């Protein structure tokens, strides 16, 4: 019995492995095999299922790692099978495709075979995905898609999409198949899918809803193909390929979009990036979709969900592939949609004029008393949140955390720039910066954000869009953009008094930046207040009062400065800058407390006397000195002529000594300007040029001749303290003009005391200084008769022969050995320079000016710019190199440059570069100009150089020529090349500069343009016709022109010699006569002028010039003291080189009469019609020799 039971038990245990496994079919090599394994039968057996799986594996193998020949064979098999499964029908219904598979799917649907219902759509999706990149399957696949979506088969999708949500194995394959159908061939069948939307889009919002298990627990592998992920891919495919109307209808389904975005932070990184890019490209950037449709997607709630993605990497444990960053992508997306009016979020506003403001001017009449901004009807009454247009953005910015994420800070700042009305709205609602001022992470983040907010530019016209505002914006709104509400006076004072340097520096720098911004706003109020100046002036006063109630007091700032360590030069420099701005911008605050700046000045001068200072510390000290002098310029209590205990000289003379002896600092020019103002305002010197003469007389002392500082200080202080008696004596001096400095009278009065002291060395040093001062004052235009009278008076009292000898040579400095050349200013110089001590010293002009840079033979500018990001290419100067290629001598290079500039314009138009509009106009006008000139010949270099220099200025709106450049670009879409030089000469030399201190910079820019733009004979012809040289020769003689600018004029002359245009310059512009006249004057560039005279004659056609001038010019060159080695013309850079055996000029064709204008009496009218240069131009020889 027991044995029977055991056998019975064993009989019930059946081994099913062998029965369940279907024999593996051989590899598919023909379409007949596919037909056999996929043949429809009236039942769904294991064999049928195995055949379907084998077909799926066959499809997968095509994408596998197989050879191209093997793949081609399999595709041929598949193509033949598709042809065998394609049956056309006579009516308009789509052909029948995949008869067997679809029949099996229908049979499974009728018999509720869930495994087959899941398997068939999965295989069809794999098929469409496999053949999507093969053109031969396109027609069949499209017909298959239409057949599957026909009325007879749509029920199959309905069966899967209506299944319970727990049966994902039925839903997911249908969604995958629909996704492939929508995406196939760029959406060729997408409209058919949308036409069946009652089924194809059924319950999509349900499928997108994450299951509770998924919400409660974030799985480690977020890329697992969940139902939500598959549904997301399906919706994204519809947003990509559906028509604008279909997309608009989808986006209007609020519930669908909500569940799509709701749990986006829990999705995998790849799908999140795909969602962001799809929405950006196919929805937000779709110009056909209306703004209302985009606004439905970018609602307040959805924007907040998007903003949560900033912390995706921080909160996620998922390993993100390299190069994929969700936070970067969402940052780009939000920057785009929040700062562009066309993207559906941003609404144009009126800046500081809120939507609830009235901008109508206040009505004043004789029967009422105008209360201005204090009138009850005026709008400046906002202490609570004001009405705004950008409500969605207002909600979003409150959700951001700029203190903890730099990207969120950048987004918020960009929103503030795009919608200035939100600055007040943000700070009126946000409570921040309440913690103790300590360098914690949160405090540092908030302080960085507030400082960046202050640094935002002031919106043009305060943000007013239509016309010009007639009334000022609310002061309560404007102040939030200048010094935000969290930065109260109490908070800033606490920060300044902290012992932590970074906290103190923040308060100082923030207040400094706010003062600069306030100055800009006040200037804007002043410029816009022409219609109602009283009202705008009242607004300026109210704004200043509001600012002073928030900024630190002068007392606290001075205390902080006095308590700051003297070795902390950075902090002291920042505090002095803040104090100087108080005097310039907010004098009411500055005058609240007395500040003895002279003592601070003494300390700085004492530190500067230390020769062991590092370069950085010396620069900081000179910066402090500059701020102190600014304070002293505005402070009426400044004691320039006092002599504090540590100093042996007065404060003024001590500063002058430092400015003269320490020349290697950037603040020197401004310090000299301030000292010059003091001397001229106190009537010590008669004109600014006299200050330059004073500085030169001190600077040019050699090491063996000390400067008599005590005597100089004594004369300056006497005149400053008792000016009236000395001014009366000035009027008694013999003079033909009123240009005579009163300091000379004091020197004459004090000289006898030097003689009576019987200190021969001191007398000699003092006489040497007086001699130089008299000579330089004469050179700078002071009356020679008066100077001679002073010199003679001093000579009467002088007994020492050496001193008398020096004084007698006061006006003859050209041959004195002590006249050393000053170092040229870095750019255009603040002090005039004087000539070398040796008149016969040889000067190498190529060392002085450098050699002319020839064109880059590699033409790297054609392609360098495309290798970099657009903004980086602009900053690195690659676009400038591209522009200069239009001047190349090679036609192919010029054509490539034109094409490159066109591509650059296209990229620029699509970029977000701030100055893209003006640069776009510039490049467009350049292209039109070059096209007008024709590509057969190179464009003149003056055109290319002008474009490059204007390009650099347009990227820097703070440049002093920015306005003039824009005016030039607005004149015409095409430039008149021949009028370019005369236009800029007129606008710069004959018109006032745009800024008070911009004259020298504008002239320097013009001269640099002319030098760099002269590289060919064509440029020379343009210059000649525009009269460039005659005008610049006249400019050279201007008393206000600095030595650096004069050097640029001489550089232009040398450039003419380099390109072989000397003959033209000599005969047309009288260049040698001009050089002879300038070299005769005591000038810093006398030796350079003499060398230029030699170079002009040497590089000209000497035979022609001698015949033209009757050998007078050769004698003139020798009379200047130039080198006697006058050689035949052989310019190293000109392609026309003299050959001794064959003269350059055809002498048989030369006219025998002199040039017109040289001898009018002996020149007939007939001959005067033909100049020597016209003979040159008509000959076979080159025109510019």
Short mmCIF file of C-alpha atoms in Angstrom, two decimals, residues 616-907:
data_model
loop_
_atom_site.label_atom_id
_atom_site.label_comp_id
_atom_site.label_asym_id
_atom_site.label_seq_id
_atom_site.Cartn_x
_atom_site.Cartn_y
_atom_site.Cartn_z
CA UNK A 616 50.02 96.08 -6.28
CA UNK A 617 50.27 98.05 -3.05
CA UNK A 618 51.65 101.07 -4.88
CA UNK A 619 48.71 101.00 -7.26
CA UNK A 620 46.28 100.83 -4.33
CA UNK A 621 47.99 103.77 -2.66
CA UNK A 622 47.81 105.84 -5.82
CA UNK A 623 44.14 104.93 -6.09
CA UNK A 624 43.67 106.18 -2.53
CA UNK A 625 45.51 109.35 -3.46
CA UNK A 626 43.16 109.84 -6.38
CA UNK A 627 40.09 109.50 -4.14
CA UNK A 628 41.58 111.87 -1.58
CA UNK A 629 42.20 114.48 -4.24
CA UNK A 630 38.61 114.08 -5.46
CA UNK A 631 37.42 114.72 -1.92
CA UNK A 632 39.68 117.71 -1.62
CA UNK A 633 38.37 119.09 -4.90
CA UNK A 634 34.80 119.09 -3.58
CA UNK A 635 35.52 119.91 0.05
CA UNK A 636 35.74 123.64 0.82
CA UNK A 637 37.71 122.90 3.98
CA UNK A 638 40.69 121.38 2.17
CA UNK A 639 43.91 123.00 3.34
CA UNK A 640 46.16 122.74 0.30
CA UNK A 641 48.71 125.24 1.48
CA UNK A 642 49.12 124.06 5.06
CA UNK A 643 52.26 122.23 6.13
CA UNK A 644 51.36 119.39 8.55
CA UNK A 645 53.98 118.33 11.06
CA UNK A 646 55.40 115.25 9.32
CA UNK A 647 55.86 117.08 6.01
CA UNK A 648 58.59 119.54 5.08
CA UNK A 649 56.49 120.94 2.21
CA UNK A 650 52.89 122.04 1.87
CA UNK A 651 50.25 119.44 1.08
CA UNK A 652 49.97 120.64 -2.52
CA UNK A 653 53.70 120.62 -3.20
CA UNK A 654 54.03 117.20 -1.57
CA UNK A 655 51.38 115.80 -3.89
CA UNK A 656 53.03 117.49 -6.87
CA UNK A 657 56.36 115.94 -5.92
CA UNK A 658 54.87 112.46 -5.73
CA UNK A 659 53.01 112.91 -9.03
CA UNK A 660 56.22 113.98 -10.78
CA UNK A 661 58.61 111.46 -9.25
CA UNK A 662 56.31 108.41 -9.32
CA UNK A 663 55.17 108.15 -12.92
CA UNK A 664 54.33 104.44 -13.15
CA UNK A 665 50.73 104.61 -11.92
CA UNK A 666 47.37 104.81 -13.65
CA UNK A 667 46.02 107.66 -11.49
CA UNK A 668 48.76 110.08 -12.52
CA UNK A 669 46.77 111.77 -15.29
CA UNK A 670 43.81 112.52 -13.02
CA UNK A 671 46.06 113.68 -10.19
CA UNK A 672 47.77 116.08 -12.58
CA UNK A 673 44.39 117.32 -13.74
CA UNK A 674 43.31 118.05 -10.17
CA UNK A 675 46.56 119.83 -9.36
CA UNK A 676 46.23 121.84 -12.54
CA UNK A 677 42.70 122.91 -11.54
CA UNK A 678 43.94 124.08 -8.14
CA UNK A 679 46.72 126.20 -9.66
CA UNK A 680 44.51 127.77 -12.30
CA UNK A 681 41.56 128.38 -9.95
CA UNK A 682 43.86 130.00 -7.39
CA UNK A 683 45.32 132.23 -10.17
CA UNK A 684 48.81 130.85 -9.73
CA UNK A 685 49.04 129.82 -13.38
CA UNK A 686 47.25 131.55 -16.24
CA UNK A 687 46.32 128.50 -18.37
CA UNK A 688 46.37 124.68 -18.25
CA UNK A 689 49.35 124.53 -20.58
CA UNK A 690 51.40 126.44 -18.04
CA UNK A 691 50.93 123.57 -15.60
CA UNK A 692 52.47 121.23 -18.16
CA UNK A 693 55.41 123.61 -18.45
CA UNK A 694 55.81 123.55 -14.65
CA UNK A 695 55.77 119.76 -14.56
CA UNK A 696 58.26 119.52 -17.42
CA UNK A 697 60.64 121.95 -15.75
CA UNK A 698 60.69 119.64 -12.75
CA UNK A 699 60.69 116.31 -14.57
CA UNK A 700 63.55 117.11 -16.89
CA UNK A 701 66.08 117.58 -14.13
CA UNK A 702 68.89 115.05 -14.32
CA UNK A 703 70.10 113.13 -11.30
CA UNK A 704 72.96 115.58 -10.73
CA UNK A 705 70.64 118.60 -10.58
CA UNK A 706 68.22 118.35 -7.64
CA UNK A 707 64.86 120.12 -7.80
CA UNK A 708 64.64 123.20 -5.51
CA UNK A 709 61.41 122.01 -3.88
CA UNK A 710 61.67 124.43 -0.94
CA UNK A 711 61.92 127.42 -3.27
CA UNK A 712 59.02 126.17 -5.43
CA UNK A 713 56.88 125.53 -2.35
CA UNK A 714 57.68 128.93 -0.92
CA UNK A 715 56.64 130.68 -4.14
CA UNK A 716 53.39 128.70 -4.49
CA UNK A 717 52.25 129.18 -0.89
CA UNK A 718 53.04 132.90 -0.87
CA UNK A 719 50.97 133.50 -3.97
CA UNK A 720 48.10 131.29 -2.77
CA UNK A 721 47.87 133.05 0.62
CA UNK A 722 48.35 136.64 -0.65
CA UNK A 723 47.32 136.73 -4.33
CA UNK A 724 46.19 140.37 -4.66
CA UNK A 725 49.58 142.18 -4.46
CA UNK A 726 51.15 139.82 -6.96
CA UNK A 727 48.25 140.04 -9.39
CA UNK A 728 48.68 143.82 -9.40
CA UNK A 729 52.34 143.44 -10.29
CA UNK A 730 51.48 141.16 -13.25
CA UNK A 731 49.66 144.03 -14.96
CA UNK A 732 52.82 146.16 -14.85
CA UNK A 733 54.88 143.67 -16.88
CA UNK A 734 55.55 144.61 -20.54
CA UNK A 735 53.53 142.19 -22.69
CA UNK A 736 51.67 142.07 -25.98
CA UNK A 737 49.09 139.68 -24.57
CA UNK A 738 47.56 138.81 -21.23
CA UNK A 739 49.12 135.33 -21.12
CA UNK A 740 51.51 135.61 -18.19
CA UNK A 741 51.38 133.47 -15.03
CA UNK A 742 51.49 135.33 -11.67
CA UNK A 743 53.95 132.78 -10.28
CA UNK A 744 56.69 134.54 -12.26
CA UNK A 745 56.26 137.69 -10.21
CA UNK A 746 56.75 135.71 -7.00
CA UNK A 747 59.84 134.00 -8.41
CA UNK A 748 61.29 137.37 -9.34
CA UNK A 749 60.57 138.68 -5.84
CA UNK A 750 62.05 135.69 -4.01
CA UNK A 751 65.17 135.29 -6.17
CA UNK A 752 67.22 137.97 -4.32
CA UNK A 753 66.86 135.98 -1.11
CA UNK A 754 68.41 132.96 -2.81
CA UNK A 755 71.34 135.14 -3.88
CA UNK A 756 71.77 136.66 -0.41
CA UNK A 757 71.98 133.20 1.15
CA UNK A 758 75.33 132.79 -0.68
CA UNK A 759 74.72 129.07 -1.24
CA UNK A 760 76.24 128.71 -4.70
CA UNK A 761 74.98 125.17 -5.36
CA UNK A 762 71.43 125.97 -4.29
CA UNK A 763 71.51 129.13 -6.41
CA UNK A 764 72.74 127.14 -9.40
CA UNK A 765 70.00 124.50 -9.03
CA UNK A 766 67.34 127.15 -8.61
CA UNK A 767 68.60 129.12 -11.62
CA UNK A 768 68.55 125.96 -13.70
CA UNK A 769 64.90 125.31 -12.79
CA UNK A 770 63.87 128.94 -13.44
CA UNK A 771 65.63 128.84 -16.82
CA UNK A 772 63.71 125.77 -17.89
CA UNK A 773 60.41 127.07 -16.57
CA UNK A 774 60.77 130.32 -18.54
CA UNK A 775 61.60 128.43 -21.73
CA UNK A 776 58.70 126.00 -21.42
CA UNK A 777 56.23 128.75 -20.54
CA UNK A 778 57.22 130.55 -23.70
CA UNK A 779 56.75 127.35 -25.72
CA UNK A 780 53.28 126.92 -24.25
CA UNK A 781 52.22 130.33 -25.43
CA UNK A 782 52.97 132.77 -22.63
CA UNK A 783 54.10 136.24 -23.61
CA UNK A 784 57.80 136.33 -24.48
CA UNK A 785 58.23 140.04 -23.66
CA UNK A 786 56.95 139.52 -20.13
CA UNK A 787 59.07 136.40 -19.70
CA UNK A 788 62.13 138.28 -20.96
CA UNK A 789 61.42 141.11 -18.51
CA UNK A 790 61.27 138.64 -15.60
CA UNK A 791 64.45 136.95 -16.79
CA UNK A 792 66.28 140.29 -17.05
CA UNK A 793 65.13 141.31 -13.56
CA UNK A 794 66.52 138.06 -12.15
CA UNK A 795 69.79 138.53 -14.07
CA UNK A 796 70.35 141.92 -12.44
CA UNK A 797 70.43 140.27 -9.02
CA UNK A 798 72.55 137.30 -10.16
CA UNK A 799 76.30 137.35 -9.59
CA UNK A 800 77.36 133.74 -10.16
CA UNK A 801 78.53 133.24 -13.74
CA UNK A 802 77.11 129.74 -14.13
CA UNK A 803 73.73 130.90 -12.95
CA UNK A 804 73.78 133.86 -15.32
CA UNK A 805 74.78 131.57 -18.18
CA UNK A 806 71.84 129.25 -17.50
CA UNK A 807 69.38 132.14 -17.28
CA UNK A 808 70.60 133.69 -20.52
CA UNK A 809 69.90 130.38 -22.31
CA UNK A 810 66.34 130.20 -20.97
CA UNK A 811 64.79 130.58 -24.43
CA UNK A 812 67.33 128.46 -26.27
CA UNK A 813 66.69 124.91 -25.10
CA UNK A 814 67.23 123.21 -28.45
CA UNK A 815 70.96 122.70 -27.87
CA UNK A 816 71.03 122.15 -24.11
CA UNK A 817 72.19 118.74 -22.95
CA UNK A 818 69.82 118.57 -19.97
CA UNK A 819 66.67 118.31 -22.10
CA UNK A 820 65.78 114.61 -21.88
CA UNK A 821 62.88 112.98 -23.67
CA UNK A 822 59.92 112.22 -21.40
CA UNK A 823 58.33 108.78 -21.54
CA UNK A 824 55.28 108.87 -23.79
CA UNK A 825 51.91 108.42 -22.21
CA UNK A 826 50.57 104.87 -22.46
CA UNK A 827 47.70 105.85 -24.72
CA UNK A 828 47.54 109.56 -25.44
CA UNK A 829 49.40 111.11 -22.56
CA UNK A 830 48.53 113.76 -20.05
CA UNK A 831 51.76 115.78 -20.34
CA UNK A 832 53.40 117.21 -23.38
CA UNK A 833 56.80 115.73 -24.23
CA UNK A 834 59.86 117.58 -25.40
CA UNK A 835 62.79 116.87 -27.70
CA UNK A 836 65.92 114.89 -27.15
CA UNK A 837 69.04 116.60 -25.93
CA UNK A 838 71.04 115.90 -29.06
CA UNK A 839 69.99 117.50 -32.27
CA UNK A 840 72.27 115.30 -34.27
CA UNK A 841 71.21 112.03 -32.66
CA UNK A 842 70.21 109.44 -35.23
CA UNK A 843 66.66 108.16 -34.78
CA UNK A 844 65.56 104.76 -36.07
CA UNK A 845 62.00 105.43 -37.18
CA UNK A 846 61.12 101.75 -37.34
CA UNK A 847 62.03 101.47 -33.65
CA UNK A 848 60.00 104.57 -32.79
CA UNK A 849 56.84 103.66 -34.70
CA UNK A 850 57.24 99.99 -35.45
CA UNK A 851 56.98 98.37 -38.85
CA UNK A 852 53.76 98.22 -40.80
CA UNK A 853 51.93 94.96 -40.16
CA UNK A 854 51.31 93.10 -43.37
CA UNK A 855 48.26 90.93 -44.06
CA UNK A 856 48.15 87.43 -42.57
CA UNK A 857 48.98 85.08 -45.43
CA UNK A 858 47.16 82.19 -43.71
CA UNK A 859 43.90 84.17 -43.60
CA UNK A 860 42.97 82.48 -40.33
CA UNK A 861 40.22 85.03 -39.81
CA UNK A 862 38.07 83.19 -42.35
CA UNK A 863 37.52 80.19 -40.10
CA UNK A 864 38.68 81.00 -36.54
CA UNK A 865 35.42 82.62 -35.51
CA UNK A 866 33.31 79.55 -36.31
CA UNK A 867 35.34 77.32 -34.01
CA UNK A 868 34.25 79.24 -30.91
CA UNK A 869 31.02 80.29 -29.29
CA UNK A 870 29.65 83.47 -30.89
CA UNK A 871 30.21 85.75 -27.88
CA UNK A 872 33.70 84.33 -27.32
CA UNK A 873 34.56 84.90 -30.98
CA UNK A 874 33.47 88.52 -30.61
CA UNK A 875 35.48 89.02 -27.41
CA UNK A 876 38.62 87.38 -28.85
CA UNK A 877 38.62 89.66 -31.91
CA UNK A 878 38.09 86.86 -34.44
CA UNK A 879 35.29 88.79 -36.14
CA UNK A 880 37.65 91.73 -36.64
CA UNK A 881 40.10 89.43 -38.41
CA UNK A 882 37.26 88.20 -40.62
CA UNK A 883 36.29 91.77 -41.50
CA UNK A 884 39.85 92.65 -42.58
CA UNK A 885 39.79 89.77 -45.05
CA UNK A 886 37.59 91.91 -47.35
CA UNK A 887 40.71 94.02 -47.94
CA UNK A 888 42.80 91.03 -49.05
CA UNK A 889 44.54 91.22 -52.39
CA UNK A 890 43.19 87.75 -53.26
CA UNK A 891 39.71 87.73 -54.78
CA UNK A 892 38.88 84.26 -53.46
CA UNK A 893 39.68 85.37 -49.91
CA UNK A 894 37.45 88.40 -50.32
CA UNK A 895 34.55 86.28 -51.52
CA UNK A 896 34.97 83.82 -48.66
CA UNK A 897 35.05 86.73 -46.22
CA UNK A 898 31.77 88.07 -47.61
CA UNK A 899 30.16 84.65 -47.22
CA UNK A 900 31.56 84.34 -43.69
CA UNK A 901 30.15 87.72 -42.70
CA UNK A 902 26.75 86.69 -44.03
CA UNK A 903 26.85 83.54 -41.89
CA UNK A 904 27.91 85.61 -38.92
CA UNK A 905 24.90 87.89 -39.40
CA UNK A 906 22.58 84.88 -39.46
CA UNK A 907 24.05 83.50 -36.24
#
